[in-house]
Short mmCIF file of C-alpha atoms in Angstrom, two decimals:
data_model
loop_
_atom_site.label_atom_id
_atom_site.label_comp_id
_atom_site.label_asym_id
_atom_site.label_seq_id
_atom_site.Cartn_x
_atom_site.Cartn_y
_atom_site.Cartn_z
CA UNK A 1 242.78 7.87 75.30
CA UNK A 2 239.40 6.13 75.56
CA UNK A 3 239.49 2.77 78.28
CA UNK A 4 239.25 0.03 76.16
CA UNK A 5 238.67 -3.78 77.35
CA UNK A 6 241.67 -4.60 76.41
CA UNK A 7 242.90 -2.41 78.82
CA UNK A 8 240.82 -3.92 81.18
CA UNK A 9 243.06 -7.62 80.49
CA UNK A 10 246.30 -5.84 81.06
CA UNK A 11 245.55 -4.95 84.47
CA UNK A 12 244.07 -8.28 85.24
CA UNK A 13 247.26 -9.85 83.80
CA UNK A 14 249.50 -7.94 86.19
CA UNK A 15 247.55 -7.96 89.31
CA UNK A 16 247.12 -12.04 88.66
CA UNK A 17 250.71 -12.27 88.64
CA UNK A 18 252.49 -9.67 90.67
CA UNK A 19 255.11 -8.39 88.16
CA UNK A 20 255.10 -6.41 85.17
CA UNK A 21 257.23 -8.18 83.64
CA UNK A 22 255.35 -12.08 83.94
CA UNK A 23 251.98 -10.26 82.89
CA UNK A 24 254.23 -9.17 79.55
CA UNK A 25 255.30 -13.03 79.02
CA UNK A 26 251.93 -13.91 79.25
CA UNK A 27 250.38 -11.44 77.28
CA UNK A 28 252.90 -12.06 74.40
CA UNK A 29 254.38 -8.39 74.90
CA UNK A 30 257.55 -6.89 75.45
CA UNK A 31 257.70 -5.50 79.14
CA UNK A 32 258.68 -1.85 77.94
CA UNK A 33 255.83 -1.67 75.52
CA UNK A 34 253.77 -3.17 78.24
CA UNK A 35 254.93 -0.64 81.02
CA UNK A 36 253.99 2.28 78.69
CA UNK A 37 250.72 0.91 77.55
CA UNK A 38 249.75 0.71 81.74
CA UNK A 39 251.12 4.20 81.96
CA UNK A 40 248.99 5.49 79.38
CA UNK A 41 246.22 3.88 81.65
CA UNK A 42 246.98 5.38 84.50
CA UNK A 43 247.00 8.42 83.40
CA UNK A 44 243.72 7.84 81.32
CA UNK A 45 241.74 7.07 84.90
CA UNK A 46 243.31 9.41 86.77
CA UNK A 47 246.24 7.49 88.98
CA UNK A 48 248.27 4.77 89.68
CA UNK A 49 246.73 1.09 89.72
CA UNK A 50 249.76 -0.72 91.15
CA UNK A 51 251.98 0.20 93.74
CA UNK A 52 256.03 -1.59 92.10
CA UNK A 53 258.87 -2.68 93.58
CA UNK A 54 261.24 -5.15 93.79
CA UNK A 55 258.99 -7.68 95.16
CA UNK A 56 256.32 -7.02 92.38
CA UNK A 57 252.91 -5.13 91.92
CA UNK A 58 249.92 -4.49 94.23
CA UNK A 59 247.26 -2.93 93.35
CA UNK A 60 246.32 0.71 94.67
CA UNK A 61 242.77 1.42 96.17
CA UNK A 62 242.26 2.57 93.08
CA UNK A 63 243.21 -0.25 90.95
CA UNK A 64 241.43 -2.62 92.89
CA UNK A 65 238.43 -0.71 92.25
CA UNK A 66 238.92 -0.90 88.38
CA UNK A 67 240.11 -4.66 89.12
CA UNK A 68 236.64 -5.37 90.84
CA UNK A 69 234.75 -3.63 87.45
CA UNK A 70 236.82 -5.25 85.04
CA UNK A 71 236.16 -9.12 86.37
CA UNK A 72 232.90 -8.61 86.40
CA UNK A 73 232.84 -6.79 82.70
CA UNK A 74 235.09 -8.78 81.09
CA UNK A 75 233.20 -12.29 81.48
CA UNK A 76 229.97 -10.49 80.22
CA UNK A 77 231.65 -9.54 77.36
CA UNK A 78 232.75 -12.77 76.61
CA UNK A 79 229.33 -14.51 77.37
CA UNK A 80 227.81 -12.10 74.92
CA UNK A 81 230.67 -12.45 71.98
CA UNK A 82 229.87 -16.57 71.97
CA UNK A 83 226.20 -16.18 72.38
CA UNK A 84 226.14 -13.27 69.46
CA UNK A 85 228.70 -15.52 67.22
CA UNK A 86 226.21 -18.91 67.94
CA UNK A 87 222.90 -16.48 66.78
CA UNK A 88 224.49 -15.40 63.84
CA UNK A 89 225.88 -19.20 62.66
CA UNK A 90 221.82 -20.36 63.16
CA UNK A 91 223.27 -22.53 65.94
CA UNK A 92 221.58 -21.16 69.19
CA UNK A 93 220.72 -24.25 70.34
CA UNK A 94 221.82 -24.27 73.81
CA UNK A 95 222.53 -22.18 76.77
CA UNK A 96 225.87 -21.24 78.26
CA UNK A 97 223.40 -20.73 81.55
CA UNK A 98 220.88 -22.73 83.08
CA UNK A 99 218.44 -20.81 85.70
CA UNK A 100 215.82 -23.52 86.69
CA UNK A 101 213.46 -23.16 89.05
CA UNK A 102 211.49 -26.45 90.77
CA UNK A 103 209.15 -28.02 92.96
CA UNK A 104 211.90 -30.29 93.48
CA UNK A 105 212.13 -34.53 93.38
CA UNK A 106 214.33 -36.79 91.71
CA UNK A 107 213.73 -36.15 88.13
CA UNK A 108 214.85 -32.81 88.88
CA UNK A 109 217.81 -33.34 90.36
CA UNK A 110 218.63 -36.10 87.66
CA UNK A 111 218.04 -32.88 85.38
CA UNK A 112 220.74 -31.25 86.63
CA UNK A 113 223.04 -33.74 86.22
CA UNK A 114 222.19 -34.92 82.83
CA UNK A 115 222.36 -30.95 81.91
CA UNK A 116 226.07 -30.97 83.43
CA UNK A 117 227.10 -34.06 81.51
CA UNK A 118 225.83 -32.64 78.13
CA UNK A 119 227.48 -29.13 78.75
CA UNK A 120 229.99 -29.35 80.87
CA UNK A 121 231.14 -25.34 80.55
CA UNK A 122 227.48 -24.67 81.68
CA UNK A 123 226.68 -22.51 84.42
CA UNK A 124 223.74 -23.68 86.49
CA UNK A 125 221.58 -22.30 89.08
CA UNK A 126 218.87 -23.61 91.03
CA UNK A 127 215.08 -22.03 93.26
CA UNK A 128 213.16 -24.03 95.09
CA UNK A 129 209.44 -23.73 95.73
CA UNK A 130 206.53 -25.56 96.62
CA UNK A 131 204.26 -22.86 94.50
CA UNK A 132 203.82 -23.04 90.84
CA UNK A 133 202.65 -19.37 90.83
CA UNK A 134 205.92 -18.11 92.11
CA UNK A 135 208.08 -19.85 89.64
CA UNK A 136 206.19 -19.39 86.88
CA UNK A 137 206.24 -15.41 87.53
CA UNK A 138 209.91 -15.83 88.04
CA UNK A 139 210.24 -17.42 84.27
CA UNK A 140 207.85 -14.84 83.44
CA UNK A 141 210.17 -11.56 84.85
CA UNK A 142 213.54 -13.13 83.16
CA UNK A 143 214.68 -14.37 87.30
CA UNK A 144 214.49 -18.22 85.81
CA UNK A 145 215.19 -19.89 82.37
CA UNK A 146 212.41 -22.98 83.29
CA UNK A 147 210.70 -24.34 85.49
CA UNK A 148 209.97 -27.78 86.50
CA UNK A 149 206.94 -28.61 88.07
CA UNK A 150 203.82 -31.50 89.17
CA UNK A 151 200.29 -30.59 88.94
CA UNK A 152 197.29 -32.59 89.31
CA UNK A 153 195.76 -34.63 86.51
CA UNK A 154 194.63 -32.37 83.69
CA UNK A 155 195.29 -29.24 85.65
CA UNK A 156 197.75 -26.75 84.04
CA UNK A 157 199.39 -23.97 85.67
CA UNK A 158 197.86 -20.18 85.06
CA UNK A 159 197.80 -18.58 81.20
CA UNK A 160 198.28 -15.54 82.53
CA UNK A 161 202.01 -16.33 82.47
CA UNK A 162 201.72 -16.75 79.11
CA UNK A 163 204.04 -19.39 78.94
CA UNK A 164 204.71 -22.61 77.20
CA UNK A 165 204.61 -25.72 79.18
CA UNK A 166 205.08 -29.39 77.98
CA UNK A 167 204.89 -32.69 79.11
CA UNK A 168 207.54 -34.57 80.91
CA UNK A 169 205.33 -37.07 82.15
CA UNK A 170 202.15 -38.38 83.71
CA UNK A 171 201.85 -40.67 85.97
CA UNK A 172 199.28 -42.43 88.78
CA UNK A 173 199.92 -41.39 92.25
CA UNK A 174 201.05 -43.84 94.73
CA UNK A 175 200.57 -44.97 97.96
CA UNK A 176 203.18 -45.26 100.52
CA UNK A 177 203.02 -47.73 103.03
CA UNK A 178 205.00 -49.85 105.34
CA UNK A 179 205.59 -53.38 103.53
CA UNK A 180 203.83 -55.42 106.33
CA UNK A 181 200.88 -53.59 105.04
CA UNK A 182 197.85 -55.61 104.45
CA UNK A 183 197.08 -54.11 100.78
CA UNK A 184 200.96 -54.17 99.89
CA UNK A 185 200.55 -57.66 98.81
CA UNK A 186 200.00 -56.44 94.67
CA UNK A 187 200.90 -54.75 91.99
CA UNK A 188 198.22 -52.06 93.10
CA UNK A 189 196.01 -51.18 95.91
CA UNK A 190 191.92 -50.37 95.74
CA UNK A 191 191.59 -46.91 97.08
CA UNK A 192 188.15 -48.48 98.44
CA UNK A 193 190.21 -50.65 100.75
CA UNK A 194 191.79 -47.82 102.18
CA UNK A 195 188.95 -46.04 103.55
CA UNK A 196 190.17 -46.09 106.81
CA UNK A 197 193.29 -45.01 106.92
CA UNK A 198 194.90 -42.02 107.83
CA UNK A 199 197.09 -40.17 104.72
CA UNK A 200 200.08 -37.84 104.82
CA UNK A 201 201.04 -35.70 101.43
CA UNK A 202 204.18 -33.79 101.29
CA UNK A 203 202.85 -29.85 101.01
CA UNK A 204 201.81 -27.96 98.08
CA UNK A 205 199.29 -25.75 96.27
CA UNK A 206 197.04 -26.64 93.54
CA UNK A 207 193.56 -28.87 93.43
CA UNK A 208 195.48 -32.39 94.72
CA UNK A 209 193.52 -32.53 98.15
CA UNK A 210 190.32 -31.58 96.53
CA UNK A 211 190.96 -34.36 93.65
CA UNK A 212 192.29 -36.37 95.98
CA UNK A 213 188.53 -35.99 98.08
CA UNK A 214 186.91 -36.91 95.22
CA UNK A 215 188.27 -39.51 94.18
CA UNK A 216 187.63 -40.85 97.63
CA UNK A 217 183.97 -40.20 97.58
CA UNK A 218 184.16 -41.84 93.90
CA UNK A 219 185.26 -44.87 96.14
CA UNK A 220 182.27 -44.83 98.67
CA UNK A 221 184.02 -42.81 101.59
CA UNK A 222 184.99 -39.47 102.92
CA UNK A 223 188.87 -39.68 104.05
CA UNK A 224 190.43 -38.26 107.03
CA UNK A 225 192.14 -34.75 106.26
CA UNK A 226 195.53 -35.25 104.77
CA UNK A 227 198.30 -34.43 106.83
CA UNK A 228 200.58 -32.11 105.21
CA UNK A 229 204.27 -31.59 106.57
CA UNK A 230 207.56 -32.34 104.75
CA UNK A 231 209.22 -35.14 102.89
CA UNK A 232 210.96 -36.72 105.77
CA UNK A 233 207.81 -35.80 108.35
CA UNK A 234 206.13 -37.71 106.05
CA UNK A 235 208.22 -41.03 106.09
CA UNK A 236 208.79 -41.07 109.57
CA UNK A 237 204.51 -41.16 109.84
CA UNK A 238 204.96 -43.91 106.90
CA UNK A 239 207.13 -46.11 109.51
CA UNK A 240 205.44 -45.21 112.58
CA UNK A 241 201.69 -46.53 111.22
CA UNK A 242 200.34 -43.17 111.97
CA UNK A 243 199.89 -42.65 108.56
CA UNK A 244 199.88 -43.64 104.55
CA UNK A 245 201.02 -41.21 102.50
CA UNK A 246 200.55 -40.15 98.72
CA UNK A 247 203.21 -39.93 96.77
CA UNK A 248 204.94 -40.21 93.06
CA UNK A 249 205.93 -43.65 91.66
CA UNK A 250 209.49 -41.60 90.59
CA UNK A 251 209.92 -41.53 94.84
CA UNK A 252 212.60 -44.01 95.99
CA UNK A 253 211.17 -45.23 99.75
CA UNK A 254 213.55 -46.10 102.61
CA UNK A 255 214.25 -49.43 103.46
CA UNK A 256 210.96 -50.81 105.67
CA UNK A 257 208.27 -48.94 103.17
CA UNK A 258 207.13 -49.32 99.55
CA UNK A 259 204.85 -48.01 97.35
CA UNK A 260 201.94 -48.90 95.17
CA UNK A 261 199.87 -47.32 92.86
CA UNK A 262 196.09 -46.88 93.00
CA UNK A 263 193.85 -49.29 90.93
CA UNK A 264 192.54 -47.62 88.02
CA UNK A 265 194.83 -44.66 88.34
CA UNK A 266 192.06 -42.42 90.04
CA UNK A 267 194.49 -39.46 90.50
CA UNK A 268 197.18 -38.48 88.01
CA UNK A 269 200.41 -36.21 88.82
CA UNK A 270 201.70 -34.61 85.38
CA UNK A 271 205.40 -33.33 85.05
CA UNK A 272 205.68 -30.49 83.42
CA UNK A 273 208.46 -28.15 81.79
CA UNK A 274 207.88 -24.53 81.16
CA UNK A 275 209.51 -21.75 79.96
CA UNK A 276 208.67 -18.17 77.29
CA UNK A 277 208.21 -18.13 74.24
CA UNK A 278 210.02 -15.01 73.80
CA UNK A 279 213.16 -16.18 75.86
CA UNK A 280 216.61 -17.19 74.86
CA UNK A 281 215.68 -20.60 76.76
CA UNK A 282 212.56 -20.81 73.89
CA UNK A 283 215.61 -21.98 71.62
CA UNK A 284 216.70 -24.58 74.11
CA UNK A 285 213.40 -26.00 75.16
CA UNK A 286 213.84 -28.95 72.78
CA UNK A 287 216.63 -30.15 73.88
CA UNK A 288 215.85 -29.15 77.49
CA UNK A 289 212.70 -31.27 77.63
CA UNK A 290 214.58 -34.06 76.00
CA UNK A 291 217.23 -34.19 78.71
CA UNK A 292 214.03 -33.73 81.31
CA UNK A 293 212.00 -37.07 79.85
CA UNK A 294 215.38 -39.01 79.73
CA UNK A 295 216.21 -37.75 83.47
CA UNK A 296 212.53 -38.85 84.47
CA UNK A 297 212.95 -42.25 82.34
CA UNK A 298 216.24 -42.58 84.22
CA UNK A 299 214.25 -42.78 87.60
CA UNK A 300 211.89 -44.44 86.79
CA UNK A 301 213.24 -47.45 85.84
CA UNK A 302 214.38 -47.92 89.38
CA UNK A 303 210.86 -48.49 90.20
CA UNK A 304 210.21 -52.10 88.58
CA UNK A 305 207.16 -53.20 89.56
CA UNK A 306 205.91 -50.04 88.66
CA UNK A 307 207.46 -50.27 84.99
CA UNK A 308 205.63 -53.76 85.35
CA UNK A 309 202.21 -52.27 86.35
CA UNK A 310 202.33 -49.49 83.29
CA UNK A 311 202.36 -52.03 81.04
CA UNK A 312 198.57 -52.15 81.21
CA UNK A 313 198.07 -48.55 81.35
CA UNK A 314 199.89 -47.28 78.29
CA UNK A 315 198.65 -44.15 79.06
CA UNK A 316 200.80 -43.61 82.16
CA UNK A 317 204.72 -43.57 82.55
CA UNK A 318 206.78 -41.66 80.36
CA UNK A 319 204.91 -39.59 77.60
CA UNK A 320 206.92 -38.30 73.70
CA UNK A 321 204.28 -35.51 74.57
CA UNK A 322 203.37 -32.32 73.45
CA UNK A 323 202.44 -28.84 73.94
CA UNK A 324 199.93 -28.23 76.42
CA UNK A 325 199.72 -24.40 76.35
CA UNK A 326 201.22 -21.27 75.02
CA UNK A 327 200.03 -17.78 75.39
#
């Protein structure tokens, strides 16, 4: 007798509950057929998978070792019967599994939970980076299904991923600052009057700090080197008045600070989504990016004067978009 995977479910069904005979009820069997049919298996791989008695059945050494294969097989199989059955119907629009790799923020995480809402039977995984390079090779060697990242005005990420990446959004970059700040008094602040100042950035790679340099010298002045450290490093600076930092409009400040974009929107941030062409998640990506601009709109929002201040710049905020580049 070959093993079959339905052989596989009957000695799942008895070592989930103990007896013979309940894993026969459940199974919609009769318990003598069933105790024959795990016979038959036993002697198929060799020896005996449960150890019986009064009090029920255990599994052997070896049947835990066939117990261990078969509940990692028997999901698999499934995953690939209602992927294979959704190809075939022209239906593949979605994912049963979500590997998404980001830079991290709240659109992101709003991602995730707009993702969970919309498939709730959804498996979803997460990576974390601060380098575009890393998750994009990731997407690129089948390790991640997207990835969700910033770059820096017109920048894109490398083509030598050859992968597709679209727009989520663009928007100007912000300062943060205490709100007894002199130049927190607007709807903006003139990157001229900041010339002073000292400015923290949360890290990352990319051209920001070079763009960010010229834009300053655009403005008449050389800044002070940007202090990079983490998210909360970066706050506490904020509320000390060691620092200003740069930061996203989509970033919710702690009571104490606010933030403000720069006049004339001298430096961009653009959201992006990417993912290969030739990948399962190509046949989600629609959808995907959808539920990405809604997640972004959803933050966004929470930030009013900003919503205020894009009303003049049209160009900024949340974008239908399109595709920016494919290899």
């Amino acid at each position: 007798m070959n093993l079959e995977l339905r052989h596989l479910k009957v000695v799942c069904a008895i070592a989930e509950t103990g007896s013979v005979t309940k894993a026969a009820s459940q199974l919609g069997l009769a318990q003598p057929a069933l105790t024959a049919q795990l016979q038959r298996i036993e002697r198929t791989l060799g020896g005996p998978l449960f150890d019986r008695d009064r009090r029920g059945a255990r599994p052997t050494a070896l049947g835990e070792l066939v117990l261990s294969r078969a509940r990692v097989l028997l999901p698999a199989m499934k995953g690939l019967q209602d992927e294979a059955a959704r190809l075939a119907a022209g239906g593949f629009s979605t994912l049963s599994r979500y590997r998404i790799g980001a830079i991290g923020g709240p659109v992101f995480a709003h991602l995730l939970h707009r993702i969970s809402a919309d498939q709730p039977e959804a498996q979803i995984s997460t990576y974390a980076s601060y380098y575009v390079d890393e998750l994009a090779t990731m997407v690129l060697n089948g390790k991640l299904d997207y990835a969700q990242v910033g770059v820096c005005g017109d920048a894109l990420p490398s083509a030598e991923y050859g992968l597709v990446w679209d727009t989520i959004a663009v928007d100007a970059v912000c300062v943060l600052m205490r709100e007894d700040h002199p130049q927190a008094k607007g709807l903006e602040v003139d990157l001229a009057e900041l010339a002073s100042e000292q400015w923290s950035a949360a890290a990352g790679d990319g051209c920001f700090e070079d763009c960010f340099a010229a834009a300053c010298a655009r403005a008449g002045f050389a800044p002070r080197r940007v202090l990079e450290t983490d998210v909360r490093a970066c706050i506490d600076m904020v509320e000390l008045g060691v620092a200003i930092g740069l930061c996203q409009p989509t970033f919710r400040p702690p009571a104490g600070l606010t933030t403000r974009p720069l006049k004339g929107a001298p430096l961009r941030w653009r959201l992006l989504l990417g993912w290969h062409p030739e990948s399962p998640a190509s046949r989600s990506s629609a959808k995907t990016l959808e539920l990405a601009r809604e997640s972004y709109r959803d933050v966004i929002a929470r930030n009013e004067d900003y919503v205020e201040w894009t009303r003049d710049h049209p160009h900024l905020g949340g974008s239908s978009g399109t595709q920016l580049a494919a290899a």
